GROMACS .gro file of C-alpha atoms in nm:
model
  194
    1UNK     CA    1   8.723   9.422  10.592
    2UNK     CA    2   8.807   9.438  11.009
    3UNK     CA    3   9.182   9.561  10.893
    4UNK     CA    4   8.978   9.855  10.722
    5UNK     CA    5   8.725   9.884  10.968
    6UNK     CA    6   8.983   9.925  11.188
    7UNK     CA    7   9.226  10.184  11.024
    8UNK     CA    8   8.899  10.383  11.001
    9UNK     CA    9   8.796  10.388  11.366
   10UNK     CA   10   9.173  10.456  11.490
   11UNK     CA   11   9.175  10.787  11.209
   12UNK     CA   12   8.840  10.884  11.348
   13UNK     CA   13   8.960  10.887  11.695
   14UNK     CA   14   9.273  11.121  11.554
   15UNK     CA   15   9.064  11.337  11.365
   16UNK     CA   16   8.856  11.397  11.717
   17UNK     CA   17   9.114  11.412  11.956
   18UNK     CA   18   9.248  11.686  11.705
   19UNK     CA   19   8.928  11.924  11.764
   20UNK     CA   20   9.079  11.968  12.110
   21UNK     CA   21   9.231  12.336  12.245
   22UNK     CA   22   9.522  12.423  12.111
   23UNK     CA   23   9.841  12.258  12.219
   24UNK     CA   24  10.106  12.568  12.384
   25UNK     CA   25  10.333  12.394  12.152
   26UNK     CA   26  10.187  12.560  11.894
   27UNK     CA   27  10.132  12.900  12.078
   28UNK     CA   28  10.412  13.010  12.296
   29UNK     CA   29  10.309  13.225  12.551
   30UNK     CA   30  10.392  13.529  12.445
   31UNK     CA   31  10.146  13.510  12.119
   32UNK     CA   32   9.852  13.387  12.373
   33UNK     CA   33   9.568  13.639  12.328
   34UNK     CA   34   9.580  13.871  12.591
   35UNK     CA   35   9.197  13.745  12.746
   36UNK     CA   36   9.368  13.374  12.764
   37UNK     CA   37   9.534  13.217  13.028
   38UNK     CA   38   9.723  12.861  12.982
   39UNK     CA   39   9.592  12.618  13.221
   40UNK     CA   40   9.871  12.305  13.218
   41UNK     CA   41   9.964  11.942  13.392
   42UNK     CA   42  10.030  11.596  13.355
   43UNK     CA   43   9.893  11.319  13.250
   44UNK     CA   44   9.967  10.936  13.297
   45UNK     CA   45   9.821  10.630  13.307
   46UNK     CA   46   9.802  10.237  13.371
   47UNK     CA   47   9.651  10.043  13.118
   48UNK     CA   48   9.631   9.933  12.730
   49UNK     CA   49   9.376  10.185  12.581
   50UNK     CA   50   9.494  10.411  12.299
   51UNK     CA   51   9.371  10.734  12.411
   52UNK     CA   52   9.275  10.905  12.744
   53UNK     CA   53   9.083  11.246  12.797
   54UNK     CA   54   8.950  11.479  13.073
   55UNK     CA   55   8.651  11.667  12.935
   56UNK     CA   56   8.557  12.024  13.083
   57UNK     CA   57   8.326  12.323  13.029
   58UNK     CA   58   8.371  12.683  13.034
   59UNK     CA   59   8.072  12.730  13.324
   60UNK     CA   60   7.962  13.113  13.156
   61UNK     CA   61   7.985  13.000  12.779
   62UNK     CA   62   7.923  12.640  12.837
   63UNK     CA   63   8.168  12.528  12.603
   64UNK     CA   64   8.264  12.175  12.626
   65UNK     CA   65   8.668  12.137  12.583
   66UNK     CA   66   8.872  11.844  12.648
   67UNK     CA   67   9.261  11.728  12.692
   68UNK     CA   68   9.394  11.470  12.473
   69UNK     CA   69   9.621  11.185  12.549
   70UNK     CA   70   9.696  11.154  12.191
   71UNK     CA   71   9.699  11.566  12.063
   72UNK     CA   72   9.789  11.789  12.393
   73UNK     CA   73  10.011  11.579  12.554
   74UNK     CA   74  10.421  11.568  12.508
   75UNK     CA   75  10.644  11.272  12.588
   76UNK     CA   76  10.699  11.384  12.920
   77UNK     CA   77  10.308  11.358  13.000
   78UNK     CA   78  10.308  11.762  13.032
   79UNK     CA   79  10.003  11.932  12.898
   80UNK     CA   80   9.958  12.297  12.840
   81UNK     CA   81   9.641  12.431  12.663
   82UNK     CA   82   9.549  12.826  12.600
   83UNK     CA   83   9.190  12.867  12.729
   84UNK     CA   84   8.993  13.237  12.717
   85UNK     CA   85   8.953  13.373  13.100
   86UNK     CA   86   8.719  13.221  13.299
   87UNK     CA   87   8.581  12.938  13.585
   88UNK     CA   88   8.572  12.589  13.401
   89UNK     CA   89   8.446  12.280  13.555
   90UNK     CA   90   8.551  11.950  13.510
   91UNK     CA   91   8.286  11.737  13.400
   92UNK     CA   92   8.448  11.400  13.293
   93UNK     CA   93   8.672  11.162  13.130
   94UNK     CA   94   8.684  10.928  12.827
   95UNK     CA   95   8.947  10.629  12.742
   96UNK     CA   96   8.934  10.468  12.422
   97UNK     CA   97   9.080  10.162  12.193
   98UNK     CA   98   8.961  10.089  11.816
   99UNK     CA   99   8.662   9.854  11.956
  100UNK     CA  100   8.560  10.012  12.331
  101UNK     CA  101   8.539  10.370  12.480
  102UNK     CA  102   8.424  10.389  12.870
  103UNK     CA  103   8.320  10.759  12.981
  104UNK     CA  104   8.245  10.874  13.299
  105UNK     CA  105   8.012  11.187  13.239
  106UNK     CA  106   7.813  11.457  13.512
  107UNK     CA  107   7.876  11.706  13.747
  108UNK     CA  108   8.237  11.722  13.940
  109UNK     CA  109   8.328  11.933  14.233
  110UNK     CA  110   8.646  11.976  14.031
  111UNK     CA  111   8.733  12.373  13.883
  112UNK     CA  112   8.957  12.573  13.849
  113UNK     CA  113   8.983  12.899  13.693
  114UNK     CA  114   9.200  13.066  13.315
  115UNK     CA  115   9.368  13.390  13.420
  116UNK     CA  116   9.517  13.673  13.177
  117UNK     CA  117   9.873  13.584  13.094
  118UNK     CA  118   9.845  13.293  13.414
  119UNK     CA  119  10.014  12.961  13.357
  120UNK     CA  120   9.734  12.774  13.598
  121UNK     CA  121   9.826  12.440  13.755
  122UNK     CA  122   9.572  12.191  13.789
  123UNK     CA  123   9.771  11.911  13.900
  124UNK     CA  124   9.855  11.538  13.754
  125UNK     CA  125   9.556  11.285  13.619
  126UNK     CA  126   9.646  10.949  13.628
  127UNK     CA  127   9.437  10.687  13.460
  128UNK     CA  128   9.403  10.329  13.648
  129UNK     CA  129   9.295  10.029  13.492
  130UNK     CA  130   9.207   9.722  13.732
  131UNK     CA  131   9.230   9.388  13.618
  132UNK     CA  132   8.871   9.304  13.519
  133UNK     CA  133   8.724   8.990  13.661
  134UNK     CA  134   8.629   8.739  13.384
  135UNK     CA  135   8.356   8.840  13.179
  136UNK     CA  136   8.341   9.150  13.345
  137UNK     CA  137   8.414   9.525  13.191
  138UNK     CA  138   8.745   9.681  13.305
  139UNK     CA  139   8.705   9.875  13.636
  140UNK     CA  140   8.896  10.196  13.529
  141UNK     CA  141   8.916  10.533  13.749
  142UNK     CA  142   9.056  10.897  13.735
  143UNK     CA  143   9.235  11.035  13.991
  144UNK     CA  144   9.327  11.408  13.997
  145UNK     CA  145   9.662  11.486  14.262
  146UNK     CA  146   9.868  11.766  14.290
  147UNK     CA  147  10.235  11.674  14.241
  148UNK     CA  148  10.353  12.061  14.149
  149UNK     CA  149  10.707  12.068  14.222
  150UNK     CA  150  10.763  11.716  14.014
  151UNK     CA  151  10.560  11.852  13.701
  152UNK     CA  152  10.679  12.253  13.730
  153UNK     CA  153  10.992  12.044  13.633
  154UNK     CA  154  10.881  11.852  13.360
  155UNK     CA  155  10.726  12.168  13.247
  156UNK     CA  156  10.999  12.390  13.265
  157UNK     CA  157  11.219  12.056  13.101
  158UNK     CA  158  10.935  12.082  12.837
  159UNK     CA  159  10.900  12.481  12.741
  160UNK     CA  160  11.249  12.636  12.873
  161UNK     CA  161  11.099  12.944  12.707
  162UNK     CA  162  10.829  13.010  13.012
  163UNK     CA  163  10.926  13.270  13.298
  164UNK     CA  164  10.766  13.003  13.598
  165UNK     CA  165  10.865  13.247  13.850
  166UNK     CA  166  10.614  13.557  13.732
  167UNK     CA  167  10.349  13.323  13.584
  168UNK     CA  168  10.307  12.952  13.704
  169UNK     CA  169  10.072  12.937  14.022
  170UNK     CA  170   9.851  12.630  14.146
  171UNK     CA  171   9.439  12.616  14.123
  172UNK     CA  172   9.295  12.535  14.446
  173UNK     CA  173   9.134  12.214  14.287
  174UNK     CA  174   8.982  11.973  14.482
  175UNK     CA  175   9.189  11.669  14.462
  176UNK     CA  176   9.048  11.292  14.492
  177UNK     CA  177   8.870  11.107  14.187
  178UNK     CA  178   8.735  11.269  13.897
  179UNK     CA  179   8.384  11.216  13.865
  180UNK     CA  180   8.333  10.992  14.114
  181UNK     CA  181   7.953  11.029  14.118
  182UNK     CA  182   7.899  11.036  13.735
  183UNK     CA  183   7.766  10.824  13.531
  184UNK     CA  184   7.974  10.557  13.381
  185UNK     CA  185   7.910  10.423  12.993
  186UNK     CA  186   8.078  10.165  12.759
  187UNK     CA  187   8.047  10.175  12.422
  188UNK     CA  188   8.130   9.855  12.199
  189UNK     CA  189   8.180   9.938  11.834
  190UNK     CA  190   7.996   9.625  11.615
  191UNK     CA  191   8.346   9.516  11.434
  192UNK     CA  192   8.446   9.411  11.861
  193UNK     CA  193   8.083   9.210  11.934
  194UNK     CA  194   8.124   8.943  11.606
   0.00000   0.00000   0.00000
């Protein structure tokens, strides 16, 4: 019955982390409707969870949007998601295993903005776990830092198809810790507390 549990919870998680924006591997850039930009990074991380997010909102239409570990994310830890024109702010992040998810939700002084045609940097989130003390909940924390010339070549490694020199520029992003401020929450399914 856990096994089952189990196998349930991790298809769940798939089936979520699949409602995210569409993946530029799926949309090269020169099928992007024309109001979208493609806002793109990288993503990396220390720990054993089985899926890591950053969680933002579209600050006109309020539209929550997020960046999956697991579904926008290539094996070079380059993201690149097409997003309609406008200011978003970042509002969070979310890591997850079958039996625990920790978020970190509120207001960030992270934005950036989705430009016509744009390829926006945003810069590389890196996920930290700290060794918990015992009987403690693992300390985890999101930093956001801008590594451009590193990850403009993993991107152009990634999508050899994108003109960089007409299109890529950086956000002015504030850099630091994502959500410093925000409100932290762990969530323990009931198959992990029997």
């Amino acid at each position: 019955m856990k096994g089952l549990k189990r196998i349930c919870t991790i298809l769940t998680t798939i089936f979520i982390s699949g409602c995210a924006s569409q993946n530029i591997d799926d949309v090269y850039v020169e099928n992007v409707k024309p109001s979208n930009g493609v806002v793109w990074g990288t993503m990396s991380y220390s720990g054993v969870y089985a899926d890591y997010q950053l969680h933002f909102q579209n600050m006109d239409t309020e539209e929550s949007i997020f960046i999956s570990l697991n579904s926008n994310v290539n094996e070079d830890g380059v993201f690149a998601i097409s997003l309609p024109e406008g200011v978003y702010r970042i509002v969070g992040w979310q890591v997850s295993s079958p039996f625990l998810s920790i978020y970190k939700k509120g207001e960030a002084h992270q934005s950036f903005v989705s430009s016509h045609q744009k390829l926006t940097y945003i810069g590389r989130v890196h996920f930290e776990q700290k060794a918990p003390k015992a009987g403690e909940s693992p300390v985890i924390t999101a930093t956001l830092a801008e590594h451009f010339s590193i990850d403009a070549s993993l991107l152009s490694n990634s999508y050899n198809y994108l003109d960089q020199q007409s299109r890529v520029f950086k956000a002015h992003m504030q850099y630091g810790e994502i959500c410093a401020g925000c409100i932290e929450r762990s969530i323990v399914t009931a198959a992990q507390s029997r």
